[in-house]
């Protein structure tokens, strides 16, 4: 794959690489910054230990790419990718769960380079698509994604069920699935014996 021209311009300033265990603390700081930016900081629960468990090693549940400054070694941005192994066309769907670039490093091609790495992963897996959500009002991100070939999805309505709605539904077991009480065997009156 050829890097996007925007990236080539700045290729000397940073590199894209898969995240390592030693990045965990720095990644969490940036994840918190994204949580603040997107307004769910009070629910943010990722810890270093959990990230270590979920993002690295043979049982990793996600992949993370980082952009690292060649000069300072700072993490300038990161992308978290989830893989759904297959869907109707039997091809994987990749989900861009998080994309974040440090405010001072924005507009320099870092986000584009991260998206390029995500696209390379998707292509290597023969993914059928990459999907993600954008908060309403995040016009900058929309411009950014559209400039890379992303398009808004108009033919699907996103739905979610939060934990309390799930608990409520799980507790209200549909009648038809409840264990039916055993029917009492009907006791037929014995035929009267002839006297
Ligand atoms: C969206 C984001 C990841 C983009 O990363 P980035 O490193 O700034 O993007 P790049 O420099 O690679 O791309 C630049 C492109 O983004 C858009 N862009 C960059 N700065 C912009 C600005 N100030 N206003 C509008 N569009 C802008 C343009 O399309 C620009 O293309 P151009 O350089 O050809 O004009 C980054 O702004 C960010 O982290 N924002 C906060 C978190 C966020 O919104 N994440 C996405 C969640 S869905």
mmCIF file of C-alpha atoms and ligand atoms in Angstrom:
data_model
loop_
_atom_site.group_PDB
_atom_site.id
_atom_site.type_symbol
_atom_site.label_atom_id
_atom_site.label_comp_id
_atom_site.label_asym_id
_atom_site.label_seq_id
_atom_site.Cartn_x
_atom_site.Cartn_y
_atom_site.Cartn_z
ATOM 1 C CA UNK A 1 0.000 0.000 0.000
ATOM 2 C CA UNK A 2 1.207 3.477 -0.805
ATOM 3 C CA UNK A 3 0.907 5.921 2.088
ATOM 4 C CA UNK A 4 -1.551 8.744 1.577
ATOM 5 C CA UNK A 5 0.262 11.803 0.058
ATOM 6 C CA UNK A 6 -0.502 13.823 3.212
ATOM 7 C CA UNK A 7 1.444 11.231 5.194
ATOM 8 C CA UNK A 8 4.373 11.069 2.838
ATOM 9 C CA UNK A 9 4.932 14.793 3.412
ATOM 10 C CA UNK A 10 5.513 14.170 7.095
ATOM 11 C CA UNK A 11 6.857 10.644 7.043
ATOM 12 C CA UNK A 12 10.125 11.719 8.650
ATOM 13 C CA UNK A 13 8.476 13.283 11.699
ATOM 14 C CA UNK A 14 6.638 10.293 13.128
ATOM 15 C CA UNK A 15 6.136 6.613 12.647
ATOM 16 C CA UNK A 16 3.135 4.366 13.004
ATOM 17 C CA UNK A 17 3.586 1.133 14.916
ATOM 18 C CA UNK A 18 1.457 -1.322 16.878
ATOM 19 C CA UNK A 19 1.148 -0.319 20.528
ATOM 20 C CA UNK A 20 3.303 -2.110 23.086
ATOM 21 C CA UNK A 21 2.643 -2.984 26.713
ATOM 22 C CA UNK A 22 4.969 -0.171 27.782
ATOM 23 C CA UNK A 23 2.649 2.362 26.060
ATOM 24 C CA UNK A 24 -0.278 1.516 28.338
ATOM 25 C CA UNK A 25 0.032 4.408 30.812
ATOM 26 C CA UNK A 26 0.523 6.981 28.037
ATOM 27 C CA UNK A 27 -2.338 5.487 26.047
ATOM 28 C CA UNK A 28 -4.698 5.715 28.991
ATOM 29 C CA UNK A 29 -3.967 9.424 29.387
ATOM 30 C CA UNK A 30 -4.971 9.940 25.764
ATOM 31 C CA UNK A 31 -8.007 7.678 26.093
ATOM 32 C CA UNK A 32 -9.134 9.825 29.000
ATOM 33 C CA UNK A 33 -8.638 12.927 26.865
ATOM 34 C CA UNK A 34 -10.864 11.400 24.166
ATOM 35 C CA UNK A 35 -13.439 10.403 26.798
ATOM 36 C CA UNK A 36 -13.493 14.012 27.994
ATOM 37 C CA UNK A 37 -13.748 15.292 24.405
ATOM 38 C CA UNK A 38 -16.645 12.940 23.637
ATOM 39 C CA UNK A 39 -18.372 13.487 26.985
ATOM 40 C CA UNK A 40 -18.225 10.094 28.738
ATOM 41 C CA UNK A 41 -15.354 10.716 31.131
ATOM 42 C CA UNK A 42 -17.476 9.854 34.196
ATOM 43 C CA UNK A 43 -18.007 6.327 32.819
ATOM 44 C CA UNK A 44 -14.412 5.829 31.713
ATOM 45 C CA UNK A 45 -13.172 2.705 33.504
ATOM 46 C CA UNK A 46 -10.087 1.548 31.601
ATOM 47 C CA UNK A 47 -7.093 0.974 33.864
ATOM 48 C CA UNK A 48 -3.523 0.151 32.984
ATOM 49 C CA UNK A 49 -3.997 -3.428 34.132
ATOM 50 C CA UNK A 50 -7.175 -3.888 32.116
ATOM 51 C CA UNK A 51 -5.657 -2.356 28.996
ATOM 52 C CA UNK A 52 -2.672 -4.617 29.430
ATOM 53 C CA UNK A 53 -4.958 -7.644 29.647
ATOM 54 C CA UNK A 54 -7.273 -6.673 26.800
ATOM 55 C CA UNK A 55 -4.979 -5.102 24.226
ATOM 56 C CA UNK A 56 -1.837 -7.233 24.355
ATOM 57 C CA UNK A 57 -0.819 -10.858 24.282
ATOM 58 C CA UNK A 58 -2.387 -13.887 22.625
ATOM 59 C CA UNK A 59 -5.898 -13.141 23.906
ATOM 60 C CA UNK A 60 -5.994 -9.492 22.876
ATOM 61 C CA UNK A 61 -9.528 -8.234 22.280
ATOM 62 C CA UNK A 62 -8.492 -5.231 20.194
ATOM 63 C CA UNK A 63 -5.575 -3.873 18.205
ATOM 64 C CA UNK A 64 -4.006 -0.488 18.837
ATOM 65 C CA UNK A 65 -1.846 1.503 16.461
ATOM 66 C CA UNK A 66 0.127 4.468 17.744
ATOM 67 C CA UNK A 67 1.804 7.410 16.038
ATOM 68 C CA UNK A 68 5.109 8.100 17.737
ATOM 69 C CA UNK A 69 7.250 11.186 17.280
ATOM 70 C CA UNK A 70 10.612 10.201 15.866
ATOM 71 C CA UNK A 71 12.279 13.092 17.674
ATOM 72 C CA UNK A 72 10.750 12.940 21.165
ATOM 73 C CA UNK A 73 9.278 9.424 21.279
ATOM 74 C CA UNK A 74 5.958 10.990 22.380
ATOM 75 C CA UNK A 75 2.728 9.264 21.402
ATOM 76 C CA UNK A 76 1.042 11.770 19.119
ATOM 77 C CA UNK A 77 -2.103 9.750 18.517
ATOM 78 C CA UNK A 78 -3.638 6.312 18.565
ATOM 79 C CA UNK A 79 -6.331 4.196 16.946
ATOM 80 C CA UNK A 80 -8.160 1.278 18.563
ATOM 81 C CA UNK A 81 -9.545 -1.355 16.218
ATOM 82 C CA UNK A 82 -11.993 -4.175 16.943
ATOM 83 C CA UNK A 83 -12.619 -7.068 14.611
ATOM 84 C CA UNK A 84 -15.921 -8.834 14.083
ATOM 85 C CA UNK A 85 -14.755 -12.041 12.449
ATOM 86 C CA UNK A 86 -17.573 -12.363 9.940
ATOM 87 C CA UNK A 87 -20.921 -11.064 8.837
ATOM 88 C CA UNK A 88 -23.376 -11.770 6.005
ATOM 89 C CA UNK A 89 -20.659 -11.805 3.330
ATOM 90 C CA UNK A 90 -18.386 -13.989 5.502
ATOM 91 C CA UNK A 91 -15.795 -11.211 5.597
ATOM 92 C CA UNK A 92 -14.587 -9.482 8.759
ATOM 93 C CA UNK A 93 -15.888 -6.064 9.725
ATOM 94 C CA UNK A 94 -13.374 -3.802 11.416
ATOM 95 C CA UNK A 95 -14.623 -1.186 13.833
ATOM 96 C CA UNK A 96 -12.626 1.933 14.516
ATOM 97 C CA UNK A 97 -13.445 2.193 18.184
ATOM 98 C CA UNK A 98 -11.254 5.207 18.979
ATOM 99 C CA UNK A 99 -9.147 7.646 17.034
ATOM 100 C CA UNK A 100 -7.367 10.467 18.774
ATOM 101 C CA UNK A 101 -4.566 12.869 17.938
ATOM 102 C CA UNK A 102 -2.970 15.114 20.555
ATOM 103 C CA UNK A 103 -4.305 18.658 20.126
ATOM 104 C CA UNK A 104 -0.820 20.082 19.375
ATOM 105 C CA UNK A 105 -0.233 17.489 16.649
ATOM 106 C CA UNK A 106 -3.526 17.913 14.775
ATOM 107 C CA UNK A 107 -3.633 18.963 11.146
ATOM 108 C CA UNK A 108 -0.178 17.476 10.469
ATOM 109 C CA UNK A 109 -1.160 14.188 8.910
ATOM 110 C CA UNK A 110 -1.055 12.043 12.062
ATOM 111 C CA UNK A 111 -4.746 11.091 11.911
ATOM 112 C CA UNK A 112 -4.412 10.269 8.219
ATOM 113 C CA UNK A 113 -1.385 8.065 8.921
ATOM 114 C CA UNK A 114 -3.299 6.198 11.627
ATOM 115 C CA UNK A 115 -6.236 5.684 9.277
ATOM 116 C CA UNK A 116 -3.809 4.438 6.651
ATOM 117 C CA UNK A 117 -2.515 1.833 9.130
ATOM 118 C CA UNK A 118 -6.087 0.814 9.955
ATOM 119 C CA UNK A 119 -6.844 0.459 6.240
ATOM 120 C CA UNK A 120 -3.721 -1.663 5.812
ATOM 121 C CA UNK A 121 -4.873 -3.978 8.615
ATOM 122 C CA UNK A 122 -8.348 -4.189 7.101
ATOM 123 C CA UNK A 123 -6.941 -5.014 3.693
ATOM 124 C CA UNK A 124 -4.628 -7.675 5.129
ATOM 125 C CA UNK A 125 -7.668 -9.327 6.747
ATOM 126 C CA UNK A 126 -9.759 -9.016 3.555
ATOM 127 C CA UNK A 127 -12.279 -7.064 5.593
ATOM 128 C CA UNK A 128 -15.533 -6.220 3.896
ATOM 129 C CA UNK A 129 -15.719 -2.809 5.573
ATOM 130 C CA UNK A 130 -14.514 -0.487 8.314
ATOM 131 C CA UNK A 131 -17.181 1.148 10.442
ATOM 132 C CA UNK A 132 -17.203 3.755 13.175
ATOM 133 C CA UNK A 133 -19.364 6.388 14.839
ATOM 134 C CA UNK A 134 -18.895 10.135 14.940
ATOM 135 C CA UNK A 135 -20.460 12.335 17.601
ATOM 136 C CA UNK A 136 -22.962 14.813 16.187
ATOM 137 C CA UNK A 137 -21.272 18.208 15.924
ATOM 138 C CA UNK A 138 -17.759 16.824 15.370
ATOM 139 C CA UNK A 139 -17.531 18.529 11.990
ATOM 140 C CA UNK A 140 -13.751 18.360 11.916
ATOM 141 C CA UNK A 141 -13.767 14.599 12.222
ATOM 142 C CA UNK A 142 -16.468 14.356 9.546
ATOM 143 C CA UNK A 143 -14.433 16.467 7.109
ATOM 144 C CA UNK A 144 -11.398 14.388 7.943
ATOM 145 C CA UNK A 145 -13.123 11.021 7.383
ATOM 146 C CA UNK A 146 -14.842 12.146 4.210
ATOM 147 C CA UNK A 147 -11.519 13.364 2.795
ATOM 148 C CA UNK A 148 -10.249 9.789 3.203
ATOM 149 C CA UNK A 149 -13.217 8.126 1.495
ATOM 150 C CA UNK A 150 -15.489 7.552 4.485
ATOM 151 C CA UNK A 151 -19.183 8.179 3.989
ATOM 152 C CA UNK A 152 -22.121 8.710 6.270
ATOM 153 C CA UNK A 153 -24.455 5.778 6.639
ATOM 154 C CA UNK A 154 -28.007 6.856 5.914
ATOM 155 C CA UNK A 155 -29.658 3.495 5.389
ATOM 156 C CA UNK A 156 -29.246 2.234 8.970
ATOM 157 C CA UNK A 157 -30.498 3.672 12.232
ATOM 158 C CA UNK A 158 -28.058 3.028 15.072
ATOM 159 C CA UNK A 159 -29.601 1.449 18.173
ATOM 160 C CA UNK A 160 -28.191 0.718 21.594
ATOM 161 C CA UNK A 161 -29.488 -0.895 24.763
ATOM 162 C CA UNK A 162 -27.749 0.222 27.935
ATOM 163 C CA UNK A 163 -26.977 -2.051 30.883
ATOM 164 C CA UNK A 164 -30.124 -1.164 32.856
ATOM 165 C CA UNK A 165 -32.392 -1.789 29.847
ATOM 166 C CA UNK A 166 -30.587 -5.088 29.296
ATOM 167 C CA UNK A 167 -31.082 -6.122 32.925
ATOM 168 C CA UNK A 168 -34.754 -5.239 32.727
ATOM 169 C CA UNK A 169 -35.247 -7.231 29.543
ATOM 170 C CA UNK A 170 -33.278 -10.176 30.913
ATOM 171 C CA UNK A 171 -35.420 -10.179 34.053
ATOM 172 C CA UNK A 172 -38.687 -10.198 32.129
ATOM 173 C CA UNK A 173 -38.451 -13.710 30.809
ATOM 174 C CA UNK A 174 -40.998 -14.222 28.042
ATOM 175 C CA UNK A 175 -43.896 -16.438 29.127
ATOM 176 C CA UNK A 176 -43.365 -18.948 26.353
ATOM 177 C CA UNK A 177 -39.819 -19.740 27.546
ATOM 178 C CA UNK A 178 -40.832 -20.340 31.182
ATOM 179 C CA UNK A 179 -40.898 -23.891 32.427
ATOM 180 C CA UNK A 180 -44.453 -25.109 32.112
ATOM 181 C CA UNK A 181 -45.897 -26.615 35.306
ATOM 182 C CA UNK A 182 -46.365 -30.368 34.937
ATOM 183 C CA UNK A 183 -49.909 -31.296 34.188
ATOM 184 C CA UNK A 184 -51.485 -33.412 36.909
ATOM 185 C CA UNK A 185 -52.265 -36.811 35.410
ATOM 186 C CA UNK A 186 -55.975 -37.095 35.007
ATOM 187 C CA UNK A 187 -57.332 -39.755 37.262
ATOM 188 C CA UNK A 188 -59.981 -41.647 35.474
ATOM 189 C CA UNK A 189 -62.702 -43.042 37.700
ATOM 190 C CA UNK A 190 -62.206 -46.767 38.003
ATOM 191 C CA UNK A 191 -64.836 -48.739 36.235
ATOM 192 C CA UNK A 192 -67.135 -50.140 38.833
ATOM 193 C CA UNK A 193 -66.629 -53.850 39.365
ATOM 194 C CA UNK A 194 -69.599 -55.994 38.914
ATOM 195 C CA UNK A 195 -70.972 -57.215 42.185
HETATM 196 C C1 LIG B 1 -10.154 13.953 13.842
HETATM 197 C C2 LIG B 1 -8.655 13.806 14.109
HETATM 198 C C3 LIG B 1 -8.348 12.375 14.508
HETATM 199 C C4 LIG B 1 -7.907 14.147 12.829
HETATM 200 O O1 LIG B 1 -6.541 13.963 13.054
HETATM 201 P P1 LIG B 1 -5.461 14.957 12.438
HETATM 202 O O2 LIG B 1 -4.120 14.419 12.739
HETATM 203 O O3 LIG B 1 -5.751 16.316 12.879
HETATM 204 O O4 LIG B 1 -5.809 14.830 10.890
HETATM 205 P P2 LIG B 1 -4.809 14.995 9.667
HETATM 206 O O5 LIG B 1 -3.865 16.091 9.973
HETATM 207 O O6 LIG B 1 -4.253 13.700 9.258
HETATM 208 O O7 LIG B 1 -5.832 15.343 8.542
HETATM 209 C C5 LIG B 1 -6.082 16.626 8.233
HETATM 210 C C6 LIG B 1 -7.442 16.707 7.610
HETATM 211 O O8 LIG B 1 -8.410 16.774 8.625
HETATM 212 C C7 LIG B 1 -9.242 17.869 8.371
HETATM 213 N N1 LIG B 1 -8.850 18.948 9.260
HETATM 214 C C8 LIG B 1 -7.702 19.107 9.917
HETATM 215 N N2 LIG B 1 -7.725 20.212 10.652
HETATM 216 C C9 LIG B 1 -8.928 20.764 10.457
HETATM 217 C C10 LIG B 1 -9.568 21.915 10.966
HETATM 218 N N3 LIG B 1 -8.965 22.748 11.808
HETATM 219 N N4 LIG B 1 -10.821 22.146 10.569
HETATM 220 C C11 LIG B 1 -11.444 21.329 9.693
HETATM 221 N N5 LIG B 1 -10.867 20.237 9.195
HETATM 222 C C12 LIG B 1 -9.640 19.950 9.575
HETATM 223 C C13 LIG B 1 -9.027 18.224 6.954
HETATM 224 O O9 LIG B 1 -9.786 17.351 6.125
HETATM 225 C C14 LIG B 1 -7.588 17.931 6.774
HETATM 226 O O10 LIG B 1 -7.282 17.685 5.458
HETATM 227 P P3 LIG B 1 -6.217 18.676 4.693
HETATM 228 O O11 LIG B 1 -4.944 18.610 5.473
HETATM 229 O O12 LIG B 1 -6.115 18.102 3.318
HETATM 230 O O13 LIG B 1 -6.864 20.015 4.751
HETATM 231 C C15 LIG B 1 -8.168 14.786 15.224
HETATM 232 O O14 LIG B 1 -8.590 16.060 14.877
HETATM 233 C C16 LIG B 1 -8.664 14.442 16.611
HETATM 234 O O15 LIG B 1 -8.061 13.667 17.336
HETATM 235 N N6 LIG B 1 -9.770 15.074 17.008
HETATM 236 C C17 LIG B 1 -10.307 14.876 18.343
HETATM 237 C C18 LIG B 1 -10.833 13.482 18.563
HETATM 238 C C19 LIG B 1 -11.766 13.046 17.480
HETATM 239 O O16 LIG B 1 -12.605 13.789 17.004
HETATM 240 N N7 LIG B 1 -11.615 11.772 17.095
HETATM 241 C C20 LIG B 1 -12.471 11.159 16.127
HETATM 242 C C21 LIG B 1 -13.613 10.546 16.836
HETATM 243 S S1 LIG B 1 -14.801 9.920 15.699
#
